[in-house]
CSV table of N, CA, C and O in Angstrom, one decimal:
chain,number,residue,atom,x,y,z
V,1063,MET,N,83.6,80.5,122.5
V,1063,MET,CA,84.6,81.3,122.4
V,1063,MET,C,84.2,82.4,123.3
V,1063,MET,O,82.9,82.8,123.0
V,1064,HIS,N,84.7,83.2,124.0
V,1064,HIS,CA,84.4,84.2,124.7
V,1064,HIS,C,83.9,85.4,124.2
V,1064,HIS,O,84.7,85.9,123.2
V,1065,PHE,N,83.2,86.3,124.4
V,1065,PHE,CA,82.8,87.2,123.7
V,1065,PHE,C,83.9,88.6,123.3
V,1065,PHE,O,83.5,88.8,122.2
V,1066,SER,N,84.5,88.7,124.2
V,1066,SER,CA,85.6,89.9,123.8
V,1066,SER,C,86.5,89.4,123.1
V,1066,SER,O,87.1,90.0,122.0
V,1067,LEU,N,86.6,88.0,122.8
V,1067,LEU,CA,88.0,87.6,122.0
V,1067,LEU,C,87.3,87.7,120.9
V,1067,LEU,O,87.6,87.8,119.6
V,1068,ARG,N,86.1,87.1,120.5
V,1068,ARG,CA,85.2,87.2,119.3
V,1068,ARG,C,84.9,88.6,119.0
V,1068,ARG,O,85.3,88.4,117.8
V,1069,PHE,N,84.9,89.6,119.8
V,1069,PHE,CA,84.8,91.0,119.1
V,1069,PHE,C,85.9,91.3,118.9
V,1069,PHE,O,85.7,92.0,117.5
V,1070,ALA,N,87.2,90.9,119.4
V,1070,ALA,CA,88.7,91.4,119.0
V,1070,ALA,C,89.0,90.5,117.6
V,1070,ALA,O,89.6,91.6,116.8
V,1071,LEU,N,88.5,89.8,117.3
V,1071,LEU,CA,88.4,88.9,116.1
V,1071,LEU,C,87.6,89.7,115.0
V,1071,LEU,O,88.2,89.7,113.7
V,1072,CYS,N,86.5,90.0,115.3
V,1072,CYS,CA,86.0,90.7,114.1
V,1072,CYS,C,86.1,92.1,114.1
V,1072,CYS,O,85.8,92.6,113.1
V,1073,LEU,N,87.0,92.8,114.9
V,1073,LEU,CA,86.7,94.0,115.0
V,1073,LEU,C,87.8,94.8,113.3
V,1073,LEU,O,87.6,95.3,113.0
V,1074,PRO,N,88.9,93.7,113.5
V,1074,PRO,CA,89.9,94.4,112.1
V,1074,PRO,C,88.3,94.3,110.5
V,1074,PRO,O,88.9,95.0,109.7
V,1075,PHE,N,88.0,93.3,110.9
V,1075,PHE,CA,87.2,92.8,109.5
V,1075,PHE,C,85.8,94.4,109.5
V,1075,PHE,O,85.5,94.6,108.7
V,1076,MET,N,85.4,94.6,110.8
V,1076,MET,CA,84.7,95.8,110.8
V,1076,MET,C,85.1,97.1,110.5
V,1076,MET,O,84.6,97.9,109.6
V,1077,ALA,N,86.3,97.3,110.7
V,1077,ALA,CA,87.0,98.5,110.4
V,1077,ALA,C,87.5,98.5,108.6
V,1077,ALA,O,87.3,99.5,107.9
V,1078,LEU,N,87.7,97.5,108.6
V,1078,LEU,CA,88.2,97.2,106.8
V,1078,LEU,C,86.5,97.7,105.9
V,1078,LEU,O,86.8,98.6,104.9
V,1079,ALA,N,85.5,97.4,106.6
V,1079,ALA,CA,84.3,97.6,106.4
V,1079,ALA,C,84.0,98.7,106.3
V,1079,ALA,O,83.2,99.6,105.2
V,1080,ALA,N,84.4,99.7,107.3
V,1080,ALA,CA,83.9,101.0,107.8
V,1080,ALA,C,84.8,102.1,106.8
V,1080,ALA,O,84.2,102.9,105.9
V,1081,CYS,N,86.3,101.6,106.4
V,1081,CYS,CA,86.9,102.1,105.7
V,1081,CYS,C,86.4,102.1,103.8
V,1081,CYS,O,86.5,103.5,103.5
V,1082,GLU,N,85.8,101.0,103.5
V,1082,GLU,CA,85.3,101.0,102.2
V,1082,GLU,C,84.2,101.9,101.9
V,1082,GLU,O,84.4,103.0,101.1
V,1083,ASP,N,83.3,102.1,102.7
V,1083,ASP,CA,82.1,102.7,102.9
V,1083,ASP,C,82.4,104.6,102.9
V,1083,ASP,O,82.3,105.2,102.2
V,1084,MET,N,83.6,104.5,103.7
V,1084,MET,CA,84.1,106.0,103.7
V,1084,MET,C,84.7,106.1,102.5
V,1084,MET,O,84.8,107.7,102.3
V,1085,ALA,N,85.5,105.6,101.7
V,1085,ALA,CA,86.3,105.9,100.9
V,1085,ALA,C,85.5,106.6,99.6
V,1085,ALA,O,85.9,107.2,98.9
V,1086,ALA,N,84.1,106.2,99.5
V,1086,ALA,CA,83.5,106.3,98.5
V,1086,ALA,C,82.0,107.5,99.0
V,1086,ALA,O,81.5,108.0,98.3
V,1087,SER,N,82.4,108.0,100.4
V,1087,SER,CA,81.4,108.9,100.9
V,1087,SER,C,81.5,110.3,100.6
V,1087,SER,O,80.4,111.1,100.5
V,1088,GLY,N,82.5,110.7,99.8
V,1088,GLY,CA,82.5,111.9,99.0
V,1088,GLY,C,82.5,112.2,97.5
V,1088,GLY,O,82.2,113.1,97.2
V,1089,ASP,N,82.1,110.7,96.8
V,1089,ASP,CA,81.9,110.8,95.9
V,1089,ASP,C,80.3,110.0,95.2
V,1089,ASP,O,80.3,109.0,95.5
V,1090,PRO,N,79.5,111.0,95.0
V,1090,PRO,CA,78.4,110.3,94.8
V,1090,PRO,C,78.6,109.3,93.4
V,1090,PRO,O,77.6,108.4,93.5
V,1091,ALA,N,78.8,109.2,92.6
V,1091,ALA,CA,79.1,108.0,91.5
V,1091,ALA,C,79.8,107.1,92.1
V,1091,ALA,O,79.1,106.1,91.7
V,1092,ALA,N,80.7,106.9,93.0
V,1092,ALA,CA,81.1,106.3,93.5
V,1092,ALA,C,80.0,105.4,94.2
V,1092,ALA,O,80.2,103.9,94.6
V,1093,ARG,N,79.4,106.3,95.1
V,1093,ARG,CA,78.4,105.2,96.1
V,1093,ARG,C,77.3,104.9,95.7
V,1093,ARG,O,76.8,103.8,95.9
V,1094,ALA,N,76.8,105.3,94.2
V,1094,ALA,CA,76.2,105.0,93.1
V,1094,ALA,C,76.2,103.8,92.9
V,1094,ALA,O,75.6,102.4,92.7
V,1095,GLU,N,77.6,103.6,92.3
V,1095,GLU,CA,78.1,102.2,92.1
V,1095,GLU,C,78.4,101.1,92.9
V,1095,GLU,O,78.2,99.8,92.5
V,1096,ALA,N,78.5,101.1,93.8
V,1096,ALA,CA,78.7,100.2,95.2
V,1096,ALA,C,77.2,99.8,95.0
V,1096,ALA,O,77.0,98.9,95.7
V,1097,LYS,N,76.5,100.7,95.3
V,1097,LYS,CA,74.9,100.3,95.7
V,1097,LYS,C,74.6,99.6,94.3
V,1097,LYS,O,73.8,98.4,94.9
V,1098,ALA,N,74.9,99.6,93.3
V,1098,ALA,CA,74.6,98.9,92.2
V,1098,ALA,C,75.1,97.4,92.2
V,1098,ALA,O,74.4,96.3,92.0
V,1099,GLN,N,76.2,97.7,92.8
V,1099,GLN,CA,76.9,96.0,92.4
V,1099,GLN,C,76.3,95.3,93.7
V,1099,GLN,O,76.2,94.0,93.6
V,1100,ARG,N,76.2,95.6,95.1
V,1100,ARG,CA,75.4,94.9,96.0
V,1100,ARG,C,74.2,94.8,95.8
V,1100,ARG,O,73.8,93.7,96.0
V,1101,SER,N,73.5,95.4,95.1
V,1101,SER,CA,72.1,94.9,94.6
V,1101,SER,C,72.5,93.9,93.8
V,1101,SER,O,71.6,92.7,93.7
V,1102,CYS,N,73.0,93.8,92.6
V,1102,CYS,CA,73.2,93.0,91.7
V,1102,CYS,C,73.5,91.3,92.5
V,1102,CYS,O,73.0,90.6,92.3
V,1103,ILE,N,74.5,91.7,93.4
V,1103,ILE,CA,75.3,90.5,94.1
V,1103,ILE,C,73.8,89.8,94.9
V,1103,ILE,O,73.7,88.5,94.9
V,1104,ARG,N,73.3,90.8,95.6
V,1104,ARG,CA,71.6,90.4,96.2
V,1104,ARG,C,70.7,89.6,95.3
V,1104,ARG,O,70.3,88.2,95.7
V,1105,ALA,N,70.8,90.0,94.2
V,1105,ALA,CA,69.4,89.7,93.5
V,1105,ALA,C,70.0,88.3,92.9
V,1105,ALA,O,69.5,87.2,92.6
V,1106,VAL,N,71.1,88.3,92.6
V,1106,VAL,CA,71.7,87.1,92.1
V,1106,VAL,C,71.7,85.8,93.1
V,1106,VAL,O,71.3,84.9,92.9
V,1107,GLU,N,72.4,86.1,94.2
V,1107,GLU,CA,72.1,85.4,95.6
V,1107,GLU,C,70.5,84.9,95.9
V,1107,GLU,O,70.9,83.4,96.1
V,1108,LYS,N,70.0,85.4,95.4
V,1108,LYS,CA,68.5,85.1,95.9
V,1108,LYS,C,68.0,84.3,95.0
V,1108,LYS,O,67.1,83.4,95.1
V,1109,HIS,N,68.4,84.8,93.6
V,1109,HIS,CA,67.7,83.6,92.3
V,1109,HIS,C,68.3,82.5,92.4
V,1109,HIS,O,67.3,81.6,92.5
V,1110,THR,N,69.8,82.5,92.5
V,1110,THR,CA,70.3,80.8,92.6
V,1110,THR,C,70.2,80.5,94.0
V,1110,THR,O,70.3,79.0,93.7
V,1111,GLY,N,70.3,81.0,95.0
V,1111,GLY,CA,70.0,80.3,96.5
V,1111,GLY,C,71.7,80.1,97.1
V,1111,GLY,O,71.9,79.6,98.1
V,1112,VAL,N,72.7,80.3,95.9
V,1112,VAL,CA,74.2,80.3,96.6
V,1112,VAL,C,74.6,81.7,97.2
V,1112,VAL,O,74.4,82.9,96.0
V,1113,SER,N,75.4,81.3,98.0
V,1113,SER,CA,76.2,83.0,98.6
V,1113,SER,C,77.3,83.1,98.2
V,1113,SER,O,77.9,82.0,97.6
V,1114,GLY,N,78.0,84.1,98.4
V,1114,GLY,CA,79.2,84.0,97.7
V,1114,GLY,C,79.5,84.7,96.4
V,1114,GLY,O,80.6,84.5,96.3
V,1115,GLY,N,78.7,85.6,96.2
V,1115,GLY,CA,78.9,85.9,94.6
V,1115,GLY,C,79.9,87.2,94.6
V,1115,GLY,O,79.6,87.8,96.0
V,1116,VAL,N,80.4,87.6,93.7
V,1116,VAL,CA,81.4,88.9,93.7
V,1116,VAL,C,81.4,89.2,92.5
V,1116,VAL,O,80.8,88.7,91.4
V,1117,ILE,N,81.8,90.5,92.3
V,1117,ILE,CA,81.5,91.4,91.0
V,1117,ILE,C,82.6,91.2,90.2
V,1117,ILE,O,83.8,91.2,90.8
V,1118,ASN,N,82.9,90.5,89.0
V,1118,ASN,CA,83.7,89.9,87.9
V,1118,ASN,C,84.4,91.6,87.5
V,1118,ASN,O,83.7,92.3,86.7
V,1119,THR,N,85.7,92.1,87.9
V,1119,THR,CA,86.4,92.9,87.5
V,1119,THR,C,87.2,92.7,86.3
V,1119,THR,O,88.0,93.6,85.9
V,1120,THR,N,87.3,91.3,85.7
V,1120,THR,CA,88.5,91.3,84.5
V,1120,THR,C,87.8,91.1,83.1
V,1120,THR,O,88.7,91.5,82.5
V,1121,ILE,N,86.3,91.2,83.4
V,1121,ILE,CA,85.5,91.0,82.0
V,1121,ILE,C,85.4,92.7,81.4
V,1121,ILE,O,84.7,93.0,82.6
V,1122,PRO,N,86.1,93.1,80.6
V,1122,PRO,CA,85.3,94.3,80.1
V,1122,PRO,C,83.9,94.4,79.8
V,1122,PRO,O,83.7,94.0,79.3
V,1123,ILE,N,83.4,95.7,80.7
V,1123,ILE,CA,82.1,95.8,80.5
V,1123,ILE,C,82.2,97.4,79.7
V,1123,ILE,O,82.4,97.9,80.3
V,1124,VAL,N,81.1,97.6,78.8
V,1124,VAL,CA,81.0,98.9,77.6
V,1124,VAL,C,79.6,99.1,78.0
V,1124,VAL,O,79.7,100.9,77.6
V,1125,GLU,N,78.8,98.7,78.4
V,1125,GLU,CA,77.4,99.3,79.0
V,1125,GLU,C,77.5,99.4,80.4
V,1125,GLU,O,77.9,98.9,81.0
V,1126,ILE,N,76.6,100.9,80.4
V,1126,ILE,CA,76.4,101.5,81.6
V,1126,ILE,C,75.2,100.7,82.5
V,1126,ILE,O,74.5,100.1,81.8
V,1127,HIS,N,75.3,100.6,83.8
V,1127,HIS,CA,74.5,99.6,84.3
V,1127,HIS,C,74.3,98.5,84.2
V,1127,HIS,O,73.5,97.8,84.4
V,1128,GLN,N,75.5,97.6,83.4
V,1128,GLN,CA,75.8,96.1,83.6
V,1128,GLN,C,76.9,95.8,84.4
V,1128,GLN,O,77.8,96.6,84.3
V,1129,TYR,N,76.5,94.5,85.3
V,1129,TYR,CA,77.6,93.9,85.9
V,1129,TYR,C,77.6,92.7,85.9
V,1129,TYR,O,76.7,91.7,85.7
V,1130,ILE,N,79.1,92.1,85.9
V,1130,ILE,CA,78.8,90.1,85.8
V,1130,ILE,C,79.6,90.1,87.1
V,1130,ILE,O,79.9,90.3,88.2
V,1131,VAL,N,78.0,89.1,87.5
V,1131,VAL,CA,78.5,88.4,89.0
V,1131,VAL,C,79.2,86.6,89.0
V,1131,VAL,O,78.3,86.3,88.5
V,1132,ASP,N,80.0,86.5,89.5
V,1132,ASP,CA,80.5,85.4,89.5
V,1132,ASP,C,79.8,84.7,90.8
V,1132,ASP,O,80.0,85.5,91.5
V,1133,VAL,N,79.4,83.7,90.5
V,1133,VAL,CA,78.8,82.6,92.0
V,1133,VAL,C,80.0,81.6,92.1
V,1133,VAL,O,79.5,80.5,91.0
V,1134,PRO,N,80.0,81.1,93.2
V,1134,PRO,CA,81.0,80.0,93.2
V,1134,PRO,C,80.1,78.4,92.9
V,1134,PRO,O,79.1,78.3,93.2
V,1135,GLY,N,80.7,77.7,91.9
V,1135,GLY,CA,80.1,77.0,91.3
V,1135,GLY,C,79.3,76.5,90.0
V,1135,GLY,O,78.5,75.7,89.7
V,1136,LEU,N,78.9,78.0,89.8
V,1136,LEU,CA,77.6,78.4,89.2
V,1136,LEU,C,78.3,79.2,87.8
V,1136,LEU,O,79.5,79.7,88.1
V,1137,ALA,N,77.4,79.3,86.7
V,1137,ALA,CA,78.1,79.9,85.7
V,1137,ALA,C,77.9,81.4,85.9
V,1137,ALA,O,77.0,81.5,86.8
V,1138,PRO,N,78.6,82.5,85.5
V,1138,PRO,CA,78.2,83.9,85.7
V,1138,PRO,C,77.1,84.1,85.6
V,1138,PRO,O,76.5,84.2,84.4
V,1139,TRP,N,76.6,85.2,86.0
V,1139,TRP,CA,75.7,86.2,85.6
V,1139,TRP,C,75.4,87.9,85.2
V,1139,TRP,O,76.5,88.0,85.9
V,1140,THR,N,74.7,88.1,84.4
V,1140,THR,CA,75.1,89.3,83.8
V,1140,THR,C,73.8,89.9,84.4
V,1140,THR,O,72.5,89.6,84.3
V,1141,CYS,N,73.9,91.1,85.3
V,1141,CYS,CA,72.9,92.0,86.4
V,1141,CYS,C,72.7,93.4,85.3
V,1141,CYS,O,73.8,94.2,85.3
V,1142,TYR,N,71.6,93.6,85.4
V,1142,TYR,CA,71.1,95.2,84.8
V,1142,TYR,C,70.5,96.0,85.6
V,1142,TYR,O,69.5,95.5,86.4
V,1143,THR,N,70.8,97.2,85.9
V,1143,THR,CA,70.3,97.9,87.1
V,1143,THR,C,69.6,99.1,86.4
V,1143,THR,O,70.4,99.7,85.2
V,1144,ASP,N,68.6,99.8,86.9
V,1144,ASP,CA,68.1,100.9,86.6
V,1144,ASP,C,69.1,102.2,86.9
V,1144,ASP,O,70.5,102.2,87.3
V,1145,GLU,N,68.6,103.3,87.2
V,1145,GLU,CA,69.2,104.4,87.3
V,1145,GLU,C,69.4,104.6,88.9
V,1145,GLU,O,70.2,105.1,89.0
V,1146,ASN,N,68.5,104.2,89.4
V,1146,ASN,CA,68.9,104.3,90.6
V,1146,ASN,C,69.7,102.9,91.6
V,1146,ASN,O,69.8,102.9,92.5
V,1147,GLY,N,70.1,101.9,90.7
V,1147,GLY,CA,71.0,101.1,91.3
V,1147,GLY,C,70.4,99.9,91.3
V,1147,GLY,O,71.0,98.8,91.9
V,1148,ALA,N,69.1,99.9,91.5
V,1148,ALA,CA,68.3,98.4,91.8
V,1148,ALA,C,68.4,97.7,90.8
V,1148,ALA,O,68.0,97.8,89.1
V,1149,ALA,N,68.6,96.3,90.9
V,1149,ALA,CA,68.8,95.1,90.0
V,1149,ALA,C,67.7,95.2,89.2
V,1149,ALA,O,66.3,94.7,89.6
V,1150,LYS,N,67.6,95.0,87.8
V,1150,LYS,CA,65.9,95.0,86.9
V,1150,LYS,C,66.2,93.4,86.4
V,1150,LYS,O,64.8,93.1,85.7
V,1151,GLN,N,67.4,93.2,85.5
V,1151,GLN,CA,67.2,92.2,85.1
V,1151,GLN,C,68.4,90.9,84.9
V,1151,GLN,O,69.7,91.9,85.1
V,1152,LEU,N,68.5,89.7,84.8
V,1152,LEU,CA,69.6,88.8,85.3
V,1152,LEU,C,69.5,87.9,84.1
V,1152,LEU,O,68.3,87.5,83.8
V,1153,ILE,N,70.4,87.7,83.6
V,1153,ILE,CA,70.6,86.6,82.9
V,1153,ILE,C,72.2,85.9,82.9
V,1153,ILE,O,73.1,86.1,83.0
V,1154,GLU,N,71.8,84.6,83.0
V,1154,GLU,CA,73.0,83.3,83.3
V,1154,GLU,C,73.8,83.7,81.8
V,1154,GLU,O,73.3,83.2,80.5
V,1155,THR,N,75.0,83.4,82.1
V,1155,THR,CA,75.8,83.3,80.8
V,1155,THR,C,76.0,82.1,80.5
V,1155,THR,O,76.9,81.4,81.7
V,1156,ARG,N,76.3,81.5,79.6
V,1156,ARG,CA,76.5,80.0,79.6
V,1156,ARG,C,77.1,80.2,78.6
V,1156,ARG,O,77.3,80.3,77.0
V,1157,LEU,N,78.5,79.2,79.0
V,1157,LEU,CA,80.0,79.3,78.1
V,1157,LEU,C,79.9,78.0,77.2
V,1157,LEU,O,79.7,77.2,77.7
């Protein structure tokens, strides 16, 4: 595929990613939340070796610094982070 065509096809996705980061740029709590979520997704993907993990937003969470990460083809994982947003503990959820 020609380089300029590839760039043109990727441009909308780059713009969306930039907008997502800009939406939280004024709110420190939103930036910290996004950082913790990315940290949990990376930790689960590294531990399982399966990419494509996403934060589950349908299960209510009552604890702070806790996220549920859905991984394609595997059971969900619960991730606990520290105050800085770094993933500290992973627990596989078995249903």
